[in-house]
mmCIF file of C-alpha atoms and ligand atoms in Angstrom:
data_model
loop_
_atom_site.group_PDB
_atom_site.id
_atom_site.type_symbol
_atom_site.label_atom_id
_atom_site.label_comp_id
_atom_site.label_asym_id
_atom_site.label_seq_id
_atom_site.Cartn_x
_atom_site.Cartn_y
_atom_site.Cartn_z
ATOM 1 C CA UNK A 20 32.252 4.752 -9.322
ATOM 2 C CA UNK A 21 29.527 3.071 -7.332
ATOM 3 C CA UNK A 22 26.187 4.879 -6.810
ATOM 4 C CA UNK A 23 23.804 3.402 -3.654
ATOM 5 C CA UNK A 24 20.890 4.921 -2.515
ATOM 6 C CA UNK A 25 17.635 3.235 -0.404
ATOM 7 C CA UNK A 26 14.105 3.700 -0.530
ATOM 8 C CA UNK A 27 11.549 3.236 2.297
ATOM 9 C CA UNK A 28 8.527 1.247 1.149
ATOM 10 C CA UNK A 29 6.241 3.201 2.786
ATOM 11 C CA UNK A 30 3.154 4.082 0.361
ATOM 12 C CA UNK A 31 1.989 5.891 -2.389
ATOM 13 C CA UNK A 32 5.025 7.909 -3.534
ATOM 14 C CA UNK A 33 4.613 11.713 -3.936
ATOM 15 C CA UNK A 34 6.054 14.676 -6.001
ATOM 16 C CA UNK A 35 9.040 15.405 -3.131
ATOM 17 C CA UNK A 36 9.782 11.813 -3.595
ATOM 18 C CA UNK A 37 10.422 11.685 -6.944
ATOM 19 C CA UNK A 38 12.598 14.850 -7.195
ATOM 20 C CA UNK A 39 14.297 14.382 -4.439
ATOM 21 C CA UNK A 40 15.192 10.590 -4.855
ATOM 22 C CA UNK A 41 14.415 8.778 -7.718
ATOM 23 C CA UNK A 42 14.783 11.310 -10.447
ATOM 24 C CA UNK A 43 18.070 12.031 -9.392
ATOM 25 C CA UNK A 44 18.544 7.736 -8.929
ATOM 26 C CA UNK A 45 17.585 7.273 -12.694
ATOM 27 C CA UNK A 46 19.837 10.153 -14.332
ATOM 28 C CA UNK A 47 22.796 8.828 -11.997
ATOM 29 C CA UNK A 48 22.397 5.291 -13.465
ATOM 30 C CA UNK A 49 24.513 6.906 -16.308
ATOM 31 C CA UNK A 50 27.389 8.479 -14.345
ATOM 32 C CA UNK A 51 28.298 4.942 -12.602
ATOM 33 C CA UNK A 52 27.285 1.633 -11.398
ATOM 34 C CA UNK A 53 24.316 2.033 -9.631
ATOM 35 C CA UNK A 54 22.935 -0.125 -6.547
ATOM 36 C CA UNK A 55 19.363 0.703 -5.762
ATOM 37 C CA UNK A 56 17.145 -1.226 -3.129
ATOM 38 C CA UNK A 57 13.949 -0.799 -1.596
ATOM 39 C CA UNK A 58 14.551 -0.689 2.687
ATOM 40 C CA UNK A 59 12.327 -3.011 4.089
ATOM 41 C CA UNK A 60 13.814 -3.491 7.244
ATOM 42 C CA UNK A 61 13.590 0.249 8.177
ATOM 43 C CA UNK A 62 9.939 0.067 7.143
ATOM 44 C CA UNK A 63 9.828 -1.957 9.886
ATOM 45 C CA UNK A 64 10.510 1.169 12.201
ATOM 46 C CA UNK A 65 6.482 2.457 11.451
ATOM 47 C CA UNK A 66 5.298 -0.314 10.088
ATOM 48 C CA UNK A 67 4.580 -4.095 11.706
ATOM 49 C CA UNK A 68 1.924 -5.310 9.032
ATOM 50 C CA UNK A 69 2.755 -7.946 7.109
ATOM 51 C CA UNK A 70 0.279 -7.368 4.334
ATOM 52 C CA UNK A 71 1.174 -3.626 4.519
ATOM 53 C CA UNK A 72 4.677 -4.073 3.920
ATOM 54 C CA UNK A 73 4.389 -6.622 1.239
ATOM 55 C CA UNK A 74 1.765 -4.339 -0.939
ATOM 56 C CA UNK A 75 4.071 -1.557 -0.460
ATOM 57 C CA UNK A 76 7.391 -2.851 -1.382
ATOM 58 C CA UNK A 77 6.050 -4.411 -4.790
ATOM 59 C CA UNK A 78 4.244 -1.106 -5.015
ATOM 60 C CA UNK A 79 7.371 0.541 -4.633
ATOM 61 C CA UNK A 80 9.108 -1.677 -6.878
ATOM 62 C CA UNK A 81 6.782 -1.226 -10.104
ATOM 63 C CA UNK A 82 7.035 2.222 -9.167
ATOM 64 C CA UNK A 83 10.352 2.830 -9.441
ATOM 65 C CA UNK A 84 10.852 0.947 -12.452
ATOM 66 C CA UNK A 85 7.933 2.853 -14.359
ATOM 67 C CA UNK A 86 10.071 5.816 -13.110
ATOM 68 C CA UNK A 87 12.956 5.202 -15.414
ATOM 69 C CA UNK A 88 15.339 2.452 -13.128
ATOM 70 C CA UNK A 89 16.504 0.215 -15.815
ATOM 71 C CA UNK A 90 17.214 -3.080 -14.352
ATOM 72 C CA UNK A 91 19.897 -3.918 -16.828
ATOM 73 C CA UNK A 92 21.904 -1.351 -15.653
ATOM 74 C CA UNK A 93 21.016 -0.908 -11.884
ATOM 75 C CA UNK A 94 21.145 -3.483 -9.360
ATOM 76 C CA UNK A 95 17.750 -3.306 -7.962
ATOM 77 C CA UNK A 96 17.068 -5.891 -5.222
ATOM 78 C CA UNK A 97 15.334 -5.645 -1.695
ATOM 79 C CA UNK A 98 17.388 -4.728 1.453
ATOM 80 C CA UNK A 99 16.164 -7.810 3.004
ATOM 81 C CA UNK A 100 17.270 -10.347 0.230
ATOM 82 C CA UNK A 101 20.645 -9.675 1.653
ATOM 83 C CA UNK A 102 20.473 -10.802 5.051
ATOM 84 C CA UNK A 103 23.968 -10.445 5.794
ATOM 85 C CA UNK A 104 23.562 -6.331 6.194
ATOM 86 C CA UNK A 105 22.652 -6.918 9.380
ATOM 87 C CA UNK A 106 26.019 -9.023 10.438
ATOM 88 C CA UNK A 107 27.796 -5.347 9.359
ATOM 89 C CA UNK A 108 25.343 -3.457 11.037
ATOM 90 C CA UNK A 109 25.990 -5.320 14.314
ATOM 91 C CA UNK A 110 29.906 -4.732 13.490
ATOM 92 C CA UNK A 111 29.576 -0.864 12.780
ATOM 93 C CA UNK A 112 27.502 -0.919 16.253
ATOM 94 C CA UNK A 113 30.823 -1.945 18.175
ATOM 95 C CA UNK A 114 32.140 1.449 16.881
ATOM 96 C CA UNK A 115 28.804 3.495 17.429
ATOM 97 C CA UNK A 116 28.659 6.144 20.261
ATOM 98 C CA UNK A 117 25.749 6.121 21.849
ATOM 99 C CA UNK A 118 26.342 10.117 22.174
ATOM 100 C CA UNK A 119 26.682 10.113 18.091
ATOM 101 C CA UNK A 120 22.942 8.228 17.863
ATOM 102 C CA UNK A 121 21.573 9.875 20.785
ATOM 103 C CA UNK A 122 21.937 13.180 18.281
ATOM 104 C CA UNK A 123 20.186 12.364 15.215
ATOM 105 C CA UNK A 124 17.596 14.507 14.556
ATOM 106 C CA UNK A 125 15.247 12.313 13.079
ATOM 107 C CA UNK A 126 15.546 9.987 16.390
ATOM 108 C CA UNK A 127 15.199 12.679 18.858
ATOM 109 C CA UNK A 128 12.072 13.972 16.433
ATOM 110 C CA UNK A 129 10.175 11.151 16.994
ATOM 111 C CA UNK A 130 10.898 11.150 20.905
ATOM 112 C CA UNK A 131 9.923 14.923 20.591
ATOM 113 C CA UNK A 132 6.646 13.474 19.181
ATOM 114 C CA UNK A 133 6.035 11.256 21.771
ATOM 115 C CA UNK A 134 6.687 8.157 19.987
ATOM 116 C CA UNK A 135 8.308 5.281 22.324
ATOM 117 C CA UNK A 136 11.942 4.661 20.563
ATOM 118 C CA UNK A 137 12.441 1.115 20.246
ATOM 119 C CA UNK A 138 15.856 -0.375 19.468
ATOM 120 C CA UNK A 139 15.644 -0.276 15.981
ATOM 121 C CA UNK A 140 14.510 3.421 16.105
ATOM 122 C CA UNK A 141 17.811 4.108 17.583
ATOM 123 C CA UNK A 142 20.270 1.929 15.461
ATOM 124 C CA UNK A 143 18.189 3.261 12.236
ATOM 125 C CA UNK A 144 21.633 5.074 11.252
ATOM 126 C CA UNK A 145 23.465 2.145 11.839
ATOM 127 C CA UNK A 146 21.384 0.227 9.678
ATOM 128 C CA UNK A 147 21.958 2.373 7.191
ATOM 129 C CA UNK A 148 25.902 2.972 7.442
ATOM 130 C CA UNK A 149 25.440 -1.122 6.832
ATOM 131 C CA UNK A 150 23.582 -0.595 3.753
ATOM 132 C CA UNK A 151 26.009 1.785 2.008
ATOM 133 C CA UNK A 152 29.238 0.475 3.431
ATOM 134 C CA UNK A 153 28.353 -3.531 2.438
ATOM 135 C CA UNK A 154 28.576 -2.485 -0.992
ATOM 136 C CA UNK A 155 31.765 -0.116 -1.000
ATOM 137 C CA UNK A 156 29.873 2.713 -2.247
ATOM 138 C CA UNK A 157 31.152 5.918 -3.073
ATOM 139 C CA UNK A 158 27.947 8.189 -3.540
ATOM 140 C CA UNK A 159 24.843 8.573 -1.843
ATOM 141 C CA UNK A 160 22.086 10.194 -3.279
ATOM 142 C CA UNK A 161 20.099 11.564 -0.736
ATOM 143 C CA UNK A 162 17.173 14.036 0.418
ATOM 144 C CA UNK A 163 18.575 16.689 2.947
ATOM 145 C CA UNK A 164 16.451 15.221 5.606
ATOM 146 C CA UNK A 165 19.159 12.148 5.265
ATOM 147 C CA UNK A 166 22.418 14.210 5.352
ATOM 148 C CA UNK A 167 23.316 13.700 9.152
ATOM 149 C CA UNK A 168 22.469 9.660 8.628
ATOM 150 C CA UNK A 169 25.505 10.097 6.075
ATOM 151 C CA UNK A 170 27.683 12.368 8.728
ATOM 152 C CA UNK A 171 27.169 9.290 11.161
ATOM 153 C CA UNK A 172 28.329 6.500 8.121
ATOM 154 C CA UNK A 173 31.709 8.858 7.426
ATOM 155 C CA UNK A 174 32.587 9.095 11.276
ATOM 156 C CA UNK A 175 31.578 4.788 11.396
ATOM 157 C CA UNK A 176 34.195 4.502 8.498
ATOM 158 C CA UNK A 177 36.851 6.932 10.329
ATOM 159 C CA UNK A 178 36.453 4.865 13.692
ATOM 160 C CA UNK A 179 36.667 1.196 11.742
ATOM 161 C CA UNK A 180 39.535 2.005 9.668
ATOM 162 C CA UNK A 181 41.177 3.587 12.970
ATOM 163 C CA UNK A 182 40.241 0.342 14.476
ATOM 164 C CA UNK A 183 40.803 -2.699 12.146
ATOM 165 C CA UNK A 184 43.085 -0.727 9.566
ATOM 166 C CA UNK A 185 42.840 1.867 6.726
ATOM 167 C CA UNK A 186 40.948 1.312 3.497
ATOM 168 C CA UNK A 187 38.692 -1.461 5.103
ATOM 169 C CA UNK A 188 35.720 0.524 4.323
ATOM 170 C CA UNK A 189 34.970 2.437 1.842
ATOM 171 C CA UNK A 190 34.390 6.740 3.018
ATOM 172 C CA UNK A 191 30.785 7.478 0.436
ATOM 173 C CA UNK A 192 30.444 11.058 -0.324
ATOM 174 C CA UNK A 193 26.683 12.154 -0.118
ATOM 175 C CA UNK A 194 25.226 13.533 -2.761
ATOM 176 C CA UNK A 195 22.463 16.394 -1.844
ATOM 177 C CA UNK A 196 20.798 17.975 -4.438
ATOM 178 C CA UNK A 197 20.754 21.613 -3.344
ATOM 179 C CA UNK A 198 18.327 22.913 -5.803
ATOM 180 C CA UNK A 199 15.243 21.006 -5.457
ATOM 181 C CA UNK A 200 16.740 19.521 -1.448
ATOM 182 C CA UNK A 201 13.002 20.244 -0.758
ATOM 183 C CA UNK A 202 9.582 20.372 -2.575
ATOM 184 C CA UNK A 203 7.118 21.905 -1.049
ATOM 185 C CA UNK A 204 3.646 20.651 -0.443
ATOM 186 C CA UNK A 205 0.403 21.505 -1.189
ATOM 187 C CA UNK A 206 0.118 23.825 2.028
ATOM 188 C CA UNK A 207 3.861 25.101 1.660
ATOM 189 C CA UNK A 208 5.982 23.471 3.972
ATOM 190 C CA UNK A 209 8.059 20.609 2.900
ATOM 191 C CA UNK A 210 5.934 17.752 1.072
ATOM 192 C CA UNK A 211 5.927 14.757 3.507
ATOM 193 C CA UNK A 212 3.223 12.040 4.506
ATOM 194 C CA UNK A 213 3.761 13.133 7.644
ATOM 195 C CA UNK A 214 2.155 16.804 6.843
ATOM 196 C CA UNK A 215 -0.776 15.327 4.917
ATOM 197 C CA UNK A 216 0.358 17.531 2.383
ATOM 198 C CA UNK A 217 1.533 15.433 -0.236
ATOM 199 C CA UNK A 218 0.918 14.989 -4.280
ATOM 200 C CA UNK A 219 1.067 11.070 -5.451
ATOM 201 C CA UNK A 220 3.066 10.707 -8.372
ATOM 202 C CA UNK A 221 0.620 7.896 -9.818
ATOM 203 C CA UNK A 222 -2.675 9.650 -8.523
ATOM 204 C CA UNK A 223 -5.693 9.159 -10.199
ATOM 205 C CA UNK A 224 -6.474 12.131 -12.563
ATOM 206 C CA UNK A 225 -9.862 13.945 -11.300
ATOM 207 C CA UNK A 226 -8.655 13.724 -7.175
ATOM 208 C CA UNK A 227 -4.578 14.902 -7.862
ATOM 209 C CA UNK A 228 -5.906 17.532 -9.686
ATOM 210 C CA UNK A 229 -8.703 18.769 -6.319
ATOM 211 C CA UNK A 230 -5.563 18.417 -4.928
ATOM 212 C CA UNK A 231 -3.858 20.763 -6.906
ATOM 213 C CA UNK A 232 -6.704 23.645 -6.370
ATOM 214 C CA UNK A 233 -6.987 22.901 -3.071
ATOM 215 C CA UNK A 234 -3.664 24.534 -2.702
ATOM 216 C CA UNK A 235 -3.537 27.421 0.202
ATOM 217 C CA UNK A 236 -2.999 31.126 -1.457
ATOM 218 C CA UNK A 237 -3.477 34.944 -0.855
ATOM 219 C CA UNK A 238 -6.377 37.078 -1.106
ATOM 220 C CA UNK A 239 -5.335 38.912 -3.683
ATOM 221 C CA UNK A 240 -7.964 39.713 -6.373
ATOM 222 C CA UNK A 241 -7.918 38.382 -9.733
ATOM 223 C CA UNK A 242 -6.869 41.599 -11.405
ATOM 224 C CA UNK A 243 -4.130 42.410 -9.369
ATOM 225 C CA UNK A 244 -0.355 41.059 -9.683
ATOM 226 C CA UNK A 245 -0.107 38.056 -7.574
ATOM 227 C CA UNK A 246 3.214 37.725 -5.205
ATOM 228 C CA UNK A 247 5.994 35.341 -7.086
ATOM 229 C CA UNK A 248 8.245 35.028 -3.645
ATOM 230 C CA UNK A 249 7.134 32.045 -2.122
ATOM 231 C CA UNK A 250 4.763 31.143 -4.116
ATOM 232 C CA UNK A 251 3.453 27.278 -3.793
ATOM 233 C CA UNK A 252 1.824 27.135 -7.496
ATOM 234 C CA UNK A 253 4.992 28.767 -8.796
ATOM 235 C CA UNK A 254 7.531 26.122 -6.658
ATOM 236 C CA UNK A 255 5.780 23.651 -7.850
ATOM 237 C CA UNK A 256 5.048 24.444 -11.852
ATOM 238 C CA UNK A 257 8.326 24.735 -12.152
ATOM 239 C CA UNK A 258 9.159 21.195 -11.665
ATOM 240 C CA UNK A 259 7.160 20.679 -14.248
ATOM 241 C CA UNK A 260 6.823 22.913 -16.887
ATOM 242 C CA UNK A 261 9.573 23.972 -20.004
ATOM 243 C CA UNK A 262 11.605 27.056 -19.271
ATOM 244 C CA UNK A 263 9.147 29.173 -21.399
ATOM 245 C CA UNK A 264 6.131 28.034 -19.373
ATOM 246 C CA UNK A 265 7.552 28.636 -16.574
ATOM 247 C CA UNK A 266 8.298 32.255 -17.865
ATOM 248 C CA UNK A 267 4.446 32.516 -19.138
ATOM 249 C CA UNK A 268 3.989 31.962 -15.671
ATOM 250 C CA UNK A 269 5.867 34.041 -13.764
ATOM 251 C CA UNK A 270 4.713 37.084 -16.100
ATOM 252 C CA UNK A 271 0.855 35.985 -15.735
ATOM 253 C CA UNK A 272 1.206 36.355 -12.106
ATOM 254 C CA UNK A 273 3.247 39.762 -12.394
ATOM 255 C CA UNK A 274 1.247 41.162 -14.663
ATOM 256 C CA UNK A 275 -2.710 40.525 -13.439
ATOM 257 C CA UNK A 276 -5.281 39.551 -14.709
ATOM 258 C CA UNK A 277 -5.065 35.754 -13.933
ATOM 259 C CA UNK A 278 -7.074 34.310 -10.644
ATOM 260 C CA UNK A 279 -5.790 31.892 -8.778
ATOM 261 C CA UNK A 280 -7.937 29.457 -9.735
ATOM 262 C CA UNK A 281 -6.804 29.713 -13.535
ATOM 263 C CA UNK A 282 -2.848 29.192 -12.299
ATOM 264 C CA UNK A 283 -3.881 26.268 -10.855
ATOM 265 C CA UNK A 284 -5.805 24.763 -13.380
ATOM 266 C CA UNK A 285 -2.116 25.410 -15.273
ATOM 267 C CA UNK A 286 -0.419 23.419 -12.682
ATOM 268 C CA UNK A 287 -2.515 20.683 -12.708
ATOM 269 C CA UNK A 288 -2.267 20.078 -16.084
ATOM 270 C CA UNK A 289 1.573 20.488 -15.975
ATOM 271 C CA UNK A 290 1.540 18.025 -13.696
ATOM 272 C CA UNK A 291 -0.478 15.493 -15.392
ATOM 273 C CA UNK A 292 1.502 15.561 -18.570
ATOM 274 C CA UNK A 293 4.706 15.340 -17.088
ATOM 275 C CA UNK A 294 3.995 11.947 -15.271
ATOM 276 C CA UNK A 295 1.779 10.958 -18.872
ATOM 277 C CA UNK A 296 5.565 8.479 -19.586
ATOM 278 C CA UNK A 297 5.914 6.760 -16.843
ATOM 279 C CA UNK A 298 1.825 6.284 -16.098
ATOM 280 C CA UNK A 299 2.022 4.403 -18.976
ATOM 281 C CA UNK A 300 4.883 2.502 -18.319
ATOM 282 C CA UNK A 301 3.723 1.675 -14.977
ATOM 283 C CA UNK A 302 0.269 0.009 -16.440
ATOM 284 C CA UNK A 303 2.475 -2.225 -19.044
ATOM 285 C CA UNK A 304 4.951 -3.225 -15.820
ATOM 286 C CA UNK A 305 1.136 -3.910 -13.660
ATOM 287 C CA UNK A 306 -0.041 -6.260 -16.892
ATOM 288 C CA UNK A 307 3.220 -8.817 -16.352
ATOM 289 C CA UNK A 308 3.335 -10.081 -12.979
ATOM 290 C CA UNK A 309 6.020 -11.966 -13.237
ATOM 291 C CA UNK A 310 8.265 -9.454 -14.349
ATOM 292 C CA UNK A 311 9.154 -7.489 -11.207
ATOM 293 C CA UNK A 312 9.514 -10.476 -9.468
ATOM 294 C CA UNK A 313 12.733 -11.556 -11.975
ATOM 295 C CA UNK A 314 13.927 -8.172 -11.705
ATOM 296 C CA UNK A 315 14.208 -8.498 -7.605
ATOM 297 C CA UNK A 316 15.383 -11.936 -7.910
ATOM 298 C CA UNK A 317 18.164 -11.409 -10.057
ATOM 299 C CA UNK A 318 19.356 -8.060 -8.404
ATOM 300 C CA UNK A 319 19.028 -10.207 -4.985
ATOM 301 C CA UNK A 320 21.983 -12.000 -6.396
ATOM 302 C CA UNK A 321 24.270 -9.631 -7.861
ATOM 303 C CA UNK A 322 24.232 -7.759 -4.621
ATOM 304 C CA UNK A 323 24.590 -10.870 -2.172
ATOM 305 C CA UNK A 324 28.097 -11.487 -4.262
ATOM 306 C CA UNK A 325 28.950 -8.404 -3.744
ATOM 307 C CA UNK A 326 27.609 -8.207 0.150
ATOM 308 C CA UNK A 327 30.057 -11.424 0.859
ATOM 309 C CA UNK A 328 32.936 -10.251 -1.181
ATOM 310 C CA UNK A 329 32.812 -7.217 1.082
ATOM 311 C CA UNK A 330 31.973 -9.212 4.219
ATOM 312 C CA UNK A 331 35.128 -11.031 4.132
ATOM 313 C CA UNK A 332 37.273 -8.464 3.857
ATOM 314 C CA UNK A 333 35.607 -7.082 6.992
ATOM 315 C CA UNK A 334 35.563 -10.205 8.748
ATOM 316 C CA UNK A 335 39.379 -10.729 8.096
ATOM 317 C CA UNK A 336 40.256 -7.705 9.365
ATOM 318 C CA UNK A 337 38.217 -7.733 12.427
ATOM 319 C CA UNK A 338 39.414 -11.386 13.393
ATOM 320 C CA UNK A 339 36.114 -13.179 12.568
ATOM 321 C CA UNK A 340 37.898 -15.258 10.166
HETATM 322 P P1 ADP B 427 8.061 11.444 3.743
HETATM 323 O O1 ADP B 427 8.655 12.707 4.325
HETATM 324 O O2 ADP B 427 6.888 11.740 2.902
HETATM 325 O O3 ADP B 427 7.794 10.400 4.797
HETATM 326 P P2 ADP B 427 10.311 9.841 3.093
HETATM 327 O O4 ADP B 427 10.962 10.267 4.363
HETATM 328 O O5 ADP B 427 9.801 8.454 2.974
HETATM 329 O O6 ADP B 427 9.147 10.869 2.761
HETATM 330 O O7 ADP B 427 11.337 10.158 1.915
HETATM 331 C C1 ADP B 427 11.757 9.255 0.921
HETATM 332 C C2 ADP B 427 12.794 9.947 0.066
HETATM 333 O O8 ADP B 427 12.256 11.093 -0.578
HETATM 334 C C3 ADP B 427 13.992 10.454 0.844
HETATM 335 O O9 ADP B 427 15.154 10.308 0.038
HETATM 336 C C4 ADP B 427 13.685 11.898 1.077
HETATM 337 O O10 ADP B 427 14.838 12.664 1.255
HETATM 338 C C5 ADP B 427 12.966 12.261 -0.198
HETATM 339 N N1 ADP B 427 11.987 13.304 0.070
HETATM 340 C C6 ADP B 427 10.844 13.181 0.780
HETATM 341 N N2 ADP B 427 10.171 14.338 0.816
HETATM 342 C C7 ADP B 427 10.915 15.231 0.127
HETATM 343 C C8 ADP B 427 10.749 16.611 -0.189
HETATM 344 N N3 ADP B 427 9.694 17.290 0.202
HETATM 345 N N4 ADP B 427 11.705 17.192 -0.920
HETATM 346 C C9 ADP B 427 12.787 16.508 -1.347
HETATM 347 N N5 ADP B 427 12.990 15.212 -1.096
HETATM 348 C C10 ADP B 427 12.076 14.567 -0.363
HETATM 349 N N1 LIG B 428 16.761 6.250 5.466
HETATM 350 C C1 LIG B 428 16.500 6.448 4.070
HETATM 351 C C2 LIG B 428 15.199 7.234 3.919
HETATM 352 O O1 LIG B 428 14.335 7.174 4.766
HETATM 353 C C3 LIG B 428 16.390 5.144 3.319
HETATM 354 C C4 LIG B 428 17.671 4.401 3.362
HETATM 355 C C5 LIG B 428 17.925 3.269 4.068
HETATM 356 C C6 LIG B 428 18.866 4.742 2.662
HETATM 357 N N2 LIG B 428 19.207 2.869 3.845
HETATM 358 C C7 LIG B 428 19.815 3.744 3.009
HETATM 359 C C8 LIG B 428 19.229 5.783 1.797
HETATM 360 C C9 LIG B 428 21.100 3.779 2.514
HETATM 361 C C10 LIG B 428 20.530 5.816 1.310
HETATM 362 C C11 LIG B 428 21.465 4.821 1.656
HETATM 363 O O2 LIG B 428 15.024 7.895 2.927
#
């Protein structure tokens, strides 16, 4: 079984990040063979800054290795050190509807937003069908927000294999994790960049934890019970703390007696211990420049023989070749 999933390197990584994608990426890298890559060309969709873009796919790299990916295991590579995803992206785009584009939510957001789509906005899902169908992969770990981008890759597959002949591509079954689909943020709608509401995973320690107390709550006075139905604190401790914790918890806020301020305090220091492994990690990765470097370089190649193994099977069938 082959496991694919792409990250966008698009700055400091945050709490709904890591539980909703590479959490789930690192225990999967036991279940199958996993191919994970950092999408650089989407980046390209909000940002066009060189420097940027550089910093934040190495940053995103170290990252993600501190996190748990084990390059022995997992391919790891960048999505632009395989070129050729593009030649399949412009293949699935013979097949594309424009109705079936024109309905993704996440183009017709930004339009809603009053961003000017460019091209790339648009073919975004295309891009992506590339990504997971170059590799014949069979699960997707995604984010909810990315289920309909995986609706549009099955229907690409079903019009291809119509087209150019069964088994061609390979159908991937998403993989949404239901559970924790979405953390919520600091204010208590879903944790995104684009909220400002957002916890960094590799914070430093005195500003994640304002962050942390900053969080919006009731009025209700210390000595009271405190509400455990949507409770932001609560949402989030639990990502963090043991079962029994989390039970301390839920009976501190039931019973009264605790302020706000104290839960919070709680959280933060949940928090901080539970990201204590991989901070460290992360500084011995930061000490040895070279390292992620090798680790890109050599996933860059096991996925390129992959890519043109793929690729000419496609190109066959389509009458490229
Ligand atoms: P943001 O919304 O902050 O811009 P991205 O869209 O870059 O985050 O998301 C990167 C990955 O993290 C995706 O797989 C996405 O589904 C996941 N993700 C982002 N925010 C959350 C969240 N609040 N809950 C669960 N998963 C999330
Ligand atoms: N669009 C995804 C996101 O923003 C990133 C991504 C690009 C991806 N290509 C992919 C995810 C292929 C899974 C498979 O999160």
């Amino acid at each position: 079984m082959r496991i694919l999933t792409g990250l966008q390197p698009s700055g400091k990584l945050h709490v709904g990040n890591y539980f909703g994608a590479m959490e789930p990426a690192v225990r999967l890298q036991d279940e199958g063979e996993t191919f994970y890559f950092i999408a650089d060309y989407h980046a390209m969709t909000s940002t066009q800054n060189a420097e940027e873009l550089r910093k934040n796919v190495r940053e995103l790299a170290i990252d993600f290795l501190a996190c748990g990916l084990d390059p022995e295991r997992a391919v790891f590579f960048r999505q632009s050190a395989v070129p050729e995803v593009n030649e399949l992206a412009w293949l699935l785009s013979t097949v594309s509807p424009m109705s079936l584009l024109e309905k993704c939510h996440s183009y017709k957001d930004k339009i809603a937003n009053g961003i000017h789509p460019n091209h790339a906005l648009f073919a975004y899902p295309v891009l992506m069908a590339a990504d997971i169908l170059l590799y014949d992969s069979n699960r997707v770990p995604v984010g909810k927000d990315q289920k309909q981008h995986l609706e549009v890759t099955r229907d690409l597959v079903g019009k291809f294999n119509e087209i150019y002949g069964e088994g061609i591509l390979t159908l991937p079954e998403p993989i949404i994790r239901e559970e924790t689909g979405v953390i919520l943020g600091l204010d208590g709608r879903k944790m995104s960049k684009s909220y400002g509401n957002t916890l960094p995973i590799f914070g430093e320690e005195k500003p994640t934890k304002k962050l942390i107390m900053r969080i919006v709550t009731d009025s209700t006075p210390v000595e009271e019970p405190k509400p455990t139905e949507n409770s932001t604190i609560l949402a989030l401790y639990k990502l963090f703390a043991s079962e029994a914790d989390y039970a301390t918890m839920i009976a501190d806020h039931e019973k009264g007696g605790c302020g706000y301020g104290d839960l919070k305090k709680r959280l933060a220091e949940a928090y901080w211990d539970y990201f204590a492994p991989m901070r460290a990690r992360r500084e011995e990765i930061v000490a040895d420049p070279g390292y992620v470097d090798s680790v890109l370089a050599k996933g860059a190649e096991r996925a390129r023989g992959e890519a043109s193994r793929v690729l000419a099977r496609v190109r066959s069938a389509t009458g490229l070749r």
